[in-house]
PDB file of C-alpha atoms in Angstrom:
ATOM      1  CA  MET A 548      -0.084  -0.013   0.504  1.00 39.00           C
ATOM      2  CA  PRO A 549       1.245   2.998  -0.512  1.00 43.00           C
ATOM      3  CA  SER A 550       2.901   5.444   2.187  1.00 43.00           C
ATOM      4  CA  SER A 551       0.039   7.709   4.294  1.00 43.00           C
ATOM      5  CA  VAL A 552       0.472  11.145   4.566  1.00 48.00           C
ATOM      6  CA  GLU A 553      -0.424  13.738   6.687  1.00 48.00           C
ATOM      7  CA  SER A 554      -4.024  14.956   7.523  1.00 51.00           C
ATOM      8  CA  PRO A 555      -5.530  17.762   7.943  1.00 51.00           C
ATOM      9  CA  LEU A 556      -6.902  16.577  10.577  1.00 47.00           C
ATOM     10  CA  ARG A 557      -6.511  19.143  13.774  1.00 44.00           C
ATOM     11  CA  ALA A 558      -5.081  17.643  16.802  1.00 44.00           C
ATOM     12  CA  GLY A 559      -7.648  16.857  19.263  1.00 45.00           C
ATOM     13  CA  ALA A 560     -10.433  18.547  17.318  1.00 47.00           C
ATOM     14  CA  THR A 561     -13.217  19.420  19.447  1.00 45.00           C
ATOM     15  CA  ARG A 562     -15.517  22.118  17.172  1.00 61.00           C
ATOM     16  CA  PRO A 563     -15.450  21.579  13.425  1.00 68.00           C
ATOM     17  CA  GLY A 564     -14.614  24.498  11.576  1.00 77.00           C
ATOM     18  CA  PRO A 565     -15.897  27.145   9.083  1.00 82.00           C
ATOM     19  CA  VAL A 566     -16.724  25.047   5.443  1.00 86.00           C
ATOM     20  CA  PRO A 567     -13.622  25.857   2.655  1.00 90.00           C
ATOM     21  CA  TRP A 568     -14.674  27.395  -0.587  1.00 93.00           C
ATOM     22  CA  ILE A 569     -13.096  25.198  -2.827  1.00 96.00           C
ATOM     23  CA  ALA A 570     -14.464  25.784  -6.140  1.00 97.00           C
ATOM     24  CA  MET A 571     -15.089  23.032  -8.737  1.00 98.00           C
ATOM     25  CA  TYR A 572     -13.943  23.873 -12.016  1.00 98.00           C
ATOM     26  CA  HIS A 573     -13.630  21.490 -15.189  1.00 98.00           C
ATOM     27  CA  SER A 574     -12.595  21.802 -19.058  1.00 98.00           C
ATOM     28  CA  VAL A 575     -11.807  25.616 -19.845  1.00 98.00           C
ATOM     29  CA  GLY A 576     -11.849  25.425 -23.615  1.00 98.00           C
ATOM     30  CA  ASP A 577     -15.141  25.961 -25.933  1.00 96.00           C
ATOM     31  CA  CYS A 578     -18.312  25.423 -24.905  1.00 94.00           C
ATOM     32  CA  SER A 579     -20.224  25.995 -27.943  1.00 93.00           C
ATOM     33  CA  ASP A 580     -21.454  22.195 -27.325  1.00 93.00           C
ATOM     34  CA  ASP A 581     -21.811  21.109 -23.520  1.00 94.00           C
ATOM     35  CA  PRO A 582     -24.401  19.619 -22.163  1.00 94.00           C
ATOM     36  CA  TYR A 583     -23.133  19.293 -18.854  1.00 93.00           C
ATOM     37  CA  ARG A 584     -22.290  22.653 -18.957  1.00 93.00           C
ATOM     38  CA  VAL A 585     -18.839  22.121 -17.365  1.00 94.00           C
ATOM     39  CA  THR A 586     -17.056  24.062 -19.264  1.00 97.00           C
ATOM     40  CA  VAL A 587     -15.778  27.693 -19.927  1.00 98.00           C
ATOM     41  CA  THR A 588     -13.171  29.685 -22.331  1.00 98.00           C
ATOM     42  CA  PRO A 589     -10.721  30.437 -20.597  1.00 98.00           C
ATOM     43  CA  GLY A 590     -11.956  34.244 -21.485  1.00 98.00           C
ATOM     44  CA  ARG A 591     -14.356  33.255 -18.507  1.00 98.00           C
ATOM     45  CA  LEU A 592     -12.223  31.612 -16.576  1.00 98.00           C
ATOM     46  CA  ASP A 593      -9.462  34.722 -15.989  1.00 98.00           C
ATOM     47  CA  ARG A 594     -12.609  37.279 -15.185  1.00 98.00           C
ATOM     48  CA  GLN A 595     -13.436  34.852 -13.175  1.00 98.00           C
ATOM     49  CA  LEU A 596      -9.834  34.321 -11.675  1.00 98.00           C
ATOM     50  CA  ARG A 597      -9.628  39.123 -11.564  1.00 98.00           C
ATOM     51  CA  TRP A 598     -12.265  38.283 -10.005  1.00 97.00           C
ATOM     52  CA  LEU A 599     -10.783  36.915  -6.924  1.00 96.00           C
ATOM     53  CA  ARG A 600      -8.290  38.941  -6.641  1.00 97.00           C
ATOM     54  CA  GLY A 601      -9.735  41.951  -6.702  1.00 96.00           C
ATOM     55  CA  HIS A 602     -11.785  40.938  -3.807  1.00 95.00           C
ATOM     56  CA  GLY A 603      -8.969  40.404  -1.704  1.00 95.00           C
ATOM     57  CA  LEU A 604      -9.215  35.944  -2.585  1.00 96.00           C
ATOM     58  CA  ARG A 605      -5.992  33.674  -3.951  1.00 97.00           C
ATOM     59  CA  GLY A 606      -7.118  30.670  -5.959  1.00 98.00           C
ATOM     60  CA  VAL A 607      -4.447  28.392  -4.541  1.00 98.00           C
ATOM     61  CA  SER A 608      -4.510  24.458  -4.527  1.00 98.00           C
ATOM     62  CA  VAL A 609      -6.971  22.286  -2.531  1.00 98.00           C
ATOM     63  CA  ALA A 610      -3.819  21.219  -0.004  1.00 98.00           C
ATOM     64  CA  GLU A 611      -1.600  24.357   0.591  1.00 98.00           C
ATOM     65  CA  LEU A 612      -5.384  26.248   1.814  1.00 97.00           C
ATOM     66  CA  LEU A 613      -5.289  23.194   4.353  1.00 96.00           C
ATOM     67  CA  ALA A 614      -2.459  23.869   5.166  1.00 96.00           C
ATOM     68  CA  ALA A 615      -3.110  27.068   5.997  1.00 95.00           C
ATOM     69  CA  ARG A 616      -6.635  26.412   7.772  1.00 92.00           C
ATOM     70  CA  ALA A 617      -4.316  24.132   9.727  1.00 91.00           C
ATOM     71  CA  ARG A 618      -1.991  27.256  11.022  1.00 91.00           C
ATOM     72  CA  GLY A 619      -4.821  29.224  11.148  1.00 89.00           C
ATOM     73  CA  GLU A 620      -3.673  31.391   8.040  1.00 91.00           C
ATOM     74  CA  GLY A 621      -7.141  30.277   5.333  1.00 89.00           C
ATOM     75  CA  ARG A 622      -8.486  33.917   5.687  1.00 89.00           C
ATOM     76  CA  GLY A 623      -7.972  35.198   2.252  1.00 94.00           C
ATOM     77  CA  LEU A 624      -7.954  32.115   0.289  1.00 96.00           C
ATOM     78  CA  VAL A 625     -10.280  29.329  -1.819  1.00 96.00           C
ATOM     79  CA  GLY A 626      -9.449  26.109  -3.660  1.00 98.00           C
ATOM     80  CA  LEU A 627      -9.463  26.008  -6.960  1.00 98.00           C
ATOM     81  CA  THR A 628     -10.334  22.174  -8.445  1.00 98.00           C
ATOM     82  CA  PHE A 629     -10.510  20.802 -12.677  1.00 98.00           C
ATOM     83  CA  ASP A 630     -11.874  18.173 -11.946  1.00 98.00           C
ATOM     84  CA  ASP A 631     -10.957  14.611 -15.179  1.00 98.00           C
ATOM     85  CA  GLY A 632      -7.517  15.911 -16.049  1.00 98.00           C
ATOM     86  CA  TYR A 633      -8.040  17.913 -19.729  1.00 98.00           C
ATOM     87  CA  ALA A 634      -5.977  17.911 -22.121  1.00 98.00           C
ATOM     88  CA  ASP A 635      -7.546  21.926 -22.430  1.00 98.00           C
ATOM     89  CA  PHE A 636      -5.522  22.987 -18.959  1.00 98.00           C
ATOM     90  CA  LEU A 637      -2.201  22.960 -20.172  1.00 98.00           C
ATOM     91  CA  ASP A 638      -2.307  25.799 -22.497  1.00 98.00           C
ATOM     92  CA  ASN A 639      -6.307  27.365 -20.968  1.00 98.00           C
ATOM     93  CA  ALA A 640      -6.151  27.014 -17.303  1.00 98.00           C
ATOM     94  CA  LEU A 641      -2.755  27.212 -16.779  1.00 98.00           C
ATOM     95  CA  PRO A 642      -0.657  30.725 -18.556  1.00 98.00           C
ATOM     96  CA  ALA A 643      -4.922  32.949 -16.816  1.00 98.00           C
ATOM     97  CA  LEU A 644      -3.457  31.100 -13.471  1.00 98.00           C
ATOM     98  CA  ALA A 645      -0.361  32.052 -13.611  1.00 98.00           C
ATOM     99  CA  ARG A 646      -1.379  35.434 -14.687  1.00 98.00           C
ATOM    100  CA  TRP A 647      -3.540  36.290 -11.778  1.00 98.00           C
ATOM    101  CA  GLU A 648      -0.773  34.022  -8.935  1.00 97.00           C
ATOM    102  CA  CYS A 649      -3.027  31.483  -8.464  1.00 98.00           C
ATOM    103  CA  THR A 650      -2.383  28.002  -8.215  1.00 98.00           C
ATOM    104  CA  ALA A 651      -4.781  24.910  -8.506  1.00 98.00           C
ATOM    105  CA  THR A 652      -6.085  21.264  -7.686  1.00 98.00           C
ATOM    106  CA  LEU A 653      -5.868  19.481 -10.834  1.00 98.00           C
ATOM    107  CA  PHE A 654      -7.707  15.338 -10.661  1.00 98.00           C
ATOM    108  CA  VAL A 655      -7.043  13.064 -13.207  1.00 98.00           C
ATOM    109  CA  LEU A 656      -7.521   9.562 -14.047  1.00 98.00           C
ATOM    110  CA  PRO A 657      -4.467   7.817 -14.723  1.00 98.00           C
ATOM    111  CA  GLY A 658      -6.078   4.408 -16.468  1.00 98.00           C
ATOM    112  CA  ARG A 659      -7.774   6.861 -18.967  1.00 98.00           C
ATOM    113  CA  LEU A 660      -3.895   8.361 -19.477  1.00 98.00           C
ATOM    114  CA  GLY A 661      -3.782  10.618 -22.974  1.00 98.00           C
ATOM    115  CA  GLY A 662      -7.726   9.091 -23.902  1.00 98.00           C
ATOM    116  CA  ASP A 663     -10.298  11.450 -23.336  1.00 98.00           C
ATOM    117  CA  ASN A 664     -14.126  10.863 -21.995  1.00 97.00           C
ATOM    118  CA  ALA A 665     -15.985   8.398 -22.430  1.00 96.00           C
ATOM    119  CA  TRP A 666     -17.527   8.410 -19.680  1.00 96.00           C
ATOM    120  CA  ASP A 667     -20.335  11.320 -20.841  1.00 95.00           C
ATOM    121  CA  PRO A 668     -22.699   9.774 -23.494  1.00 93.00           C
ATOM    122  CA  LEU A 669     -23.807  13.160 -24.339  1.00 92.00           C
ATOM    123  CA  GLY A 670     -20.874  15.681 -25.552  1.00 86.00           C
ATOM    124  CA  PRO A 671     -17.803  15.550 -28.279  1.00 94.00           C
ATOM    125  CA  ARG A 672     -14.696  13.587 -26.918  1.00 95.00           C
ATOM    126  CA  LYS A 673     -12.225  15.537 -24.719  1.00 97.00           C
ATOM    127  CA  PRO A 674      -8.422  14.670 -25.499  1.00 98.00           C
ATOM    128  CA  LEU A 675      -6.910  13.473 -21.797  1.00 98.00           C
ATOM    129  CA  LEU A 676      -3.816  14.608 -19.869  1.00 98.00           C
ATOM    130  CA  THR A 677      -1.141  12.369 -20.870  1.00 98.00           C
ATOM    131  CA  ALA A 678       1.507  11.520 -18.693  1.00 98.00           C
ATOM    132  CA  HIS A 679       4.004  14.079 -20.038  1.00 98.00           C
ATOM    133  CA  GLY A 680       1.541  16.849 -19.523  1.00 98.00           C
ATOM    134  CA  ILE A 681       0.389  15.535 -16.090  1.00 98.00           C
ATOM    135  CA  ARG A 682       4.461  16.026 -14.678  1.00 98.00           C
ATOM    136  CA  HIS A 683       3.842  19.820 -16.835  1.00 98.00           C
ATOM    137  CA  ALA A 684       0.892  21.031 -15.105  1.00 98.00           C
ATOM    138  CA  ALA A 685       2.910  19.786 -11.552  1.00 98.00           C
ATOM    139  CA  ARG A 686       5.940  20.825 -12.815  1.00 97.00           C
ATOM    140  CA  ALA A 687       4.302  24.977 -12.691  1.00 97.00           C
ATOM    141  CA  GLY A 688       3.227  24.497  -9.624  1.00 97.00           C
ATOM    142  CA  VAL A 689      -0.172  22.651  -9.799  1.00 98.00           C
ATOM    143  CA  GLU A 690      -0.790  19.958  -7.245  1.00 98.00           C
ATOM    144  CA  ILE A 691      -1.842  16.586  -8.694  1.00 98.00           C
ATOM    145  CA  GLY A 692      -4.805  13.854  -7.483  1.00 98.00           C
ATOM    146  CA  SER A 693      -6.489  11.291  -7.695  1.00 98.00           C
ATOM    147  CA  HIS A 694     -10.305  11.316  -9.447  1.00 98.00           C
ATOM    148  CA  GLY A 695     -10.042   7.523  -9.471  1.00 98.00           C
ATOM    149  CA  LEU A 696      -8.305   5.401 -12.249  1.00 98.00           C
ATOM    150  CA  THR A 697     -11.511   5.442 -15.398  1.00 97.00           C
ATOM    151  CA  HIS A 698     -13.964   8.112 -13.730  1.00 98.00           C
ATOM    152  CA  ILE A 699     -16.579   5.416 -12.307  1.00 98.00           C
ATOM    153  CA  ASP A 700     -19.232   5.569  -9.701  1.00 98.00           C
ATOM    154  CA  LEU A 701     -17.779   4.309  -6.529  1.00 98.00           C
ATOM    155  CA  THR A 702     -20.739   3.989  -4.000  1.00 98.00           C
ATOM    156  CA  ARG A 703     -21.646   0.961  -7.187  1.00 97.00           C
ATOM    157  CA  ALA A 704     -18.627  -0.589  -6.625  1.00 98.00           C
ATOM    158  CA  ASP A 705     -17.545  -4.105  -6.209  1.00 98.00           C
ATOM    159  CA  ASP A 706     -14.122  -4.101  -2.992  1.00 97.00           C
ATOM    160  CA  THR A 707     -11.443  -4.892  -5.345  1.00 98.00           C
ATOM    161  CA  THR A 708     -12.832  -2.245  -8.062  1.00 98.00           C
ATOM    162  CA  LEU A 709     -12.885   0.349  -5.083  1.00 98.00           C
ATOM    163  CA  ARG A 710      -8.680  -0.872  -3.760  1.00 98.00           C
ATOM    164  CA  ALA A 711      -7.659  -0.013  -8.031  1.00 98.00           C
ATOM    165  CA  GLU A 712      -9.817   2.976  -8.463  1.00 98.00           C
ATOM    166  CA  THR A 713      -8.408   4.978  -4.573  1.00 98.00           C
ATOM    167  CA  ALA A 714      -4.939   3.435  -3.628  1.00 98.00           C
ATOM    168  CA  GLU A 715      -4.106   1.142  -7.021  1.00 98.00           C
ATOM    169  CA  SER A 716      -4.657   5.143  -8.478  1.00 98.00           C
ATOM    170  CA  ARG A 717      -2.344   6.597  -6.107  1.00 98.00           C
ATOM    171  CA  ALA A 718       0.142   4.659  -6.576  1.00 98.00           C
ATOM    172  CA  ARG A 719       0.368   4.986 -10.257  1.00 98.00           C
ATOM    173  CA  LEU A 720       0.211   8.448 -10.254  1.00 98.00           C
ATOM    174  CA  GLU A 721       2.646   8.881  -7.387  1.00 98.00           C
ATOM    175  CA  GLU A 722       5.091   7.012 -10.517  1.00 98.00           C
ATOM    176  CA  VAL A 723       3.780   9.430 -13.301  1.00 97.00           C
ATOM    177  CA  THR A 724       4.840  12.749 -10.678  1.00 97.00           C
ATOM    178  CA  GLY A 725       7.410  11.443  -8.548  1.00 97.00           C
ATOM    179  CA  THR A 726       5.939  12.792  -5.308  1.00 96.00           C
ATOM    180  CA  PRO A 727       3.468  12.187  -2.859  1.00 97.00           C
ATOM    181  CA  VAL A 728      -0.384  12.195  -4.022  1.00 98.00           C
ATOM    182  CA  THR A 729      -2.087  13.982  -1.066  1.00 97.00           C
ATOM    183  CA  GLY A 730      -5.807  14.597  -2.244  1.00 98.00           C
ATOM    184  CA  PHE A 731      -8.410  12.341  -3.890  1.00 98.00           C
ATOM    185  CA  CYS A 732     -11.809  13.378  -5.538  1.00 98.00           C
ATOM    186  CA  TYR A 733     -15.064  11.370  -5.928  1.00 98.00           C
ATOM    187  CA  PRO A 734     -16.181  11.689  -9.287  1.00 98.00           C
ATOM    188  CA  TYR A 735     -19.747  12.355  -9.338  1.00 96.00           C
ATOM    189  CA  GLY A 736     -19.582  13.195  -6.590  1.00 95.00           C
ATOM    190  CA  THR A 737     -21.060  10.755  -5.425  1.00 96.00           C
ATOM    191  CA  VAL A 738     -20.073   9.159  -1.858  1.00 97.00           C
ATOM    192  CA  ASP A 739     -21.029   7.310   0.656  1.00 97.00           C
ATOM    193  CA  GLN A 740     -18.942   6.174   4.128  1.00 97.00           C
ATOM    194  CA  ARG A 741     -17.577   3.098   1.959  1.00 98.00           C
ATOM    195  CA  ALA A 742     -16.052   4.821  -0.514  1.00 98.00           C
ATOM    196  CA  VAL A 743     -14.590   7.303   2.932  1.00 98.00           C
ATOM    197  CA  ASP A 744     -13.206   4.664   4.493  1.00 98.00           C
ATOM    198  CA  ALA A 745     -11.551   2.715   1.506  1.00 98.00           C
ATOM    199  CA  VAL A 746     -10.048   6.769   0.328  1.00 98.00           C
ATOM    200  CA  ARG A 747      -8.536   6.538   3.052  1.00 98.00           C
ATOM    201  CA  GLU A 748      -7.244   3.489   3.685  1.00 98.00           C
ATOM    202  CA  ALA A 749      -5.408   4.092   0.657  1.00 98.00           C
ATOM    203  CA  GLY A 750      -3.746   7.169   2.885  1.00 98.00           C
ATOM    204  CA  TYR A 751      -5.079  10.191   1.125  1.00 98.00           C
ATOM    205  CA  GLY A 752      -4.850  13.030   3.401  1.00 97.00           C
ATOM    206  CA  TYR A 753      -8.352  14.633   2.412  1.00 98.00           C
ATOM    207  CA  ALA A 754     -11.581  13.902  -0.587  1.00 98.00           C
ATOM    208  CA  CYS A 755     -13.102  16.622  -2.434  1.00 98.00           C
ATOM    209  CA  ALA A 756     -17.147  15.507  -2.760  1.00 96.00           C
ATOM    210  CA  ILE A 757     -19.127  18.118  -4.757  1.00 94.00           C
ATOM    211  CA  ASP A 758     -22.769  17.797  -2.177  1.00 91.00           C
ATOM    212  CA  PRO A 759     -21.938  14.858   0.924  1.00 91.00           C
ATOM    213  CA  GLY A 760     -25.183  15.047   2.378  1.00 88.00           C
ATOM    214  CA  ALA A 761     -24.666  13.740   6.352  1.00 89.00           C
ATOM    215  CA  LEU A 762     -20.798  13.005   5.759  1.00 92.00           C
ATOM    216  CA  SER A 763     -18.804  15.817   7.267  1.00 90.00           C
ATOM    217  CA  GLY A 764     -14.461  15.813   7.631  1.00 93.00           C
ATOM    218  CA  PRO A 765     -12.122  16.493   5.221  1.00 95.00           C
ATOM    219  CA  TYR A 766     -12.119  12.966   2.742  1.00 97.00           C
ATOM    220  CA  THR A 767     -15.383  14.561   2.865  1.00 96.00           C
ATOM    221  CA  LEU A 768     -15.248  18.285   2.139  1.00 96.00           C
ATOM    222  CA  PRO A 769     -17.731  20.020  -0.424  1.00 94.00           C
ATOM    223  CA  ARG A 770     -16.914  22.170  -3.876  1.00 95.00           C
ATOM    224  CA  VAL A 771     -19.168  24.984  -4.842  1.00 95.00           C
ATOM    225  CA  HIS A 772     -18.864  24.067  -9.047  1.00 95.00           C
ATOM    226  CA  ILE A 773     -18.596  27.295 -11.288  1.00 97.00           C
ATOM    227  CA  GLY A 774     -19.424  27.388 -14.767  1.00 96.00           C
ATOM    228  CA  GLN A 775     -19.483  29.384 -17.511  1.00 96.00           C
ATOM    229  CA  HIS A 776     -22.307  31.756 -17.127  1.00 95.00           C
ATOM    230  CA  ASP A 777     -20.692  32.958 -12.975  1.00 96.00           C
ATOM    231  CA  THR A 778     -20.290  36.261 -13.590  1.00 95.00           C
ATOM    232  CA  ALA A 779     -19.737  38.403 -11.043  1.00 95.00           C
ATOM    233  CA  VAL A 780     -22.297  38.897  -9.303  1.00 94.00           C
ATOM    234  CA  ARG A 781     -23.398  35.370  -9.677  1.00 94.00           C
ATOM    235  CA  LEU A 782     -19.710  35.036  -8.189  1.00 94.00           C
ATOM    236  CA  PHE A 783     -20.641  37.562  -5.529  1.00 92.00           C
ATOM    237  CA  LEU A 784     -23.983  35.464  -3.950  1.00 92.00           C
ATOM    238  CA  LYS A 785     -21.702  32.055  -4.477  1.00 89.00           C
ATOM    239  CA  HIS A 786     -18.703  32.914  -1.904  1.00 86.00           C
ATOM    240  CA  ARG A 787     -21.102  34.958   0.753  1.00 82.00           C
ATOM    241  CA  LEU A 788     -24.258  32.129   0.261  1.00 82.00           C
ATOM    242  CA  HIS A 789     -21.432  29.327   0.351  1.00 76.00           C
ATOM    243  CA  ARG A 790     -21.389  29.415   4.449  1.00 71.00           C
ATOM    244  CA  LEU A 791     -24.654  29.406   5.146  1.00 67.00           C
ATOM    245  CA  ARG A 792     -26.000  26.660   2.809  1.00 70.00           C
ATOM    246  CA  ARG A 793     -23.121  24.498   4.590  1.00 69.00           C
ATOM    247  CA  ARG A 794     -22.955  22.813   7.556  1.00 67.00           C
ATOM    248  CA  PRO A 795     -19.644  23.076   9.254  1.00 71.00           C
ATOM    249  CA  VAL A 796     -16.869  20.780   8.709  1.00 81.00           C
ATOM    250  CA  GLU A 797     -15.852  18.377  11.434  1.00 79.00           C
ATOM    251  CA  GLY A 798     -12.178  18.786  12.642  1.00 76.00           C
ATOM    252  CA  LEU A 799     -11.280  21.702  10.337  1.00 79.00           C
ATOM    253  CA  ARG A 800      -9.797  24.693  11.298  1.00 67.00           C
TER     254      ARG A 800
END
């Protein structure tokens, strides 16, 4: 089993902490054919990052956000995540992140390196990053996390598949990057206690969901979907209302 990493759980934590604001992106490119609303254009991403900086916020990786929170220094930081590992991340997202002095977490699928989004029955086929592309992103300061091996619903996986999608995916990514992989992201955002236990046992330090329901803690971090129609007003409302709509997270400052 891969070596474990330090969890962002607070030592001796007794009270849940405010929910962190973590933005969820996917593809950055042409959104003219986008039935799942998972694409933002490079121009829209640039304007959204500009809005963050203009409001005294800075986008960072989830690992950096949680580490800062554990030190009591997370004020003004927003987690930026990009799911699936689309190849357009390199040309369209990295320049915007660098321009606005932001970092991010990129959740990739080591079982589909150089493939495409075959799990989406509708919409265009979009290429995914190769191992070389993932290393390129990592060298640029992007945190690389696992999105499982092949993008399946973990709540429906048998035990063998669940271990492969969690532990094996982490081991493969560590071979690709040469560095520890601490973050996991549940495909489709679906999660149950069995999936949480598998992720924890695989040695990850945290995991991102979308709406984890009654589950709470660093292995079920909720996120906010950010799309092409999220202008300044919508971003303001999403940021302001996030803590009102989400329960505090157990074990976080």
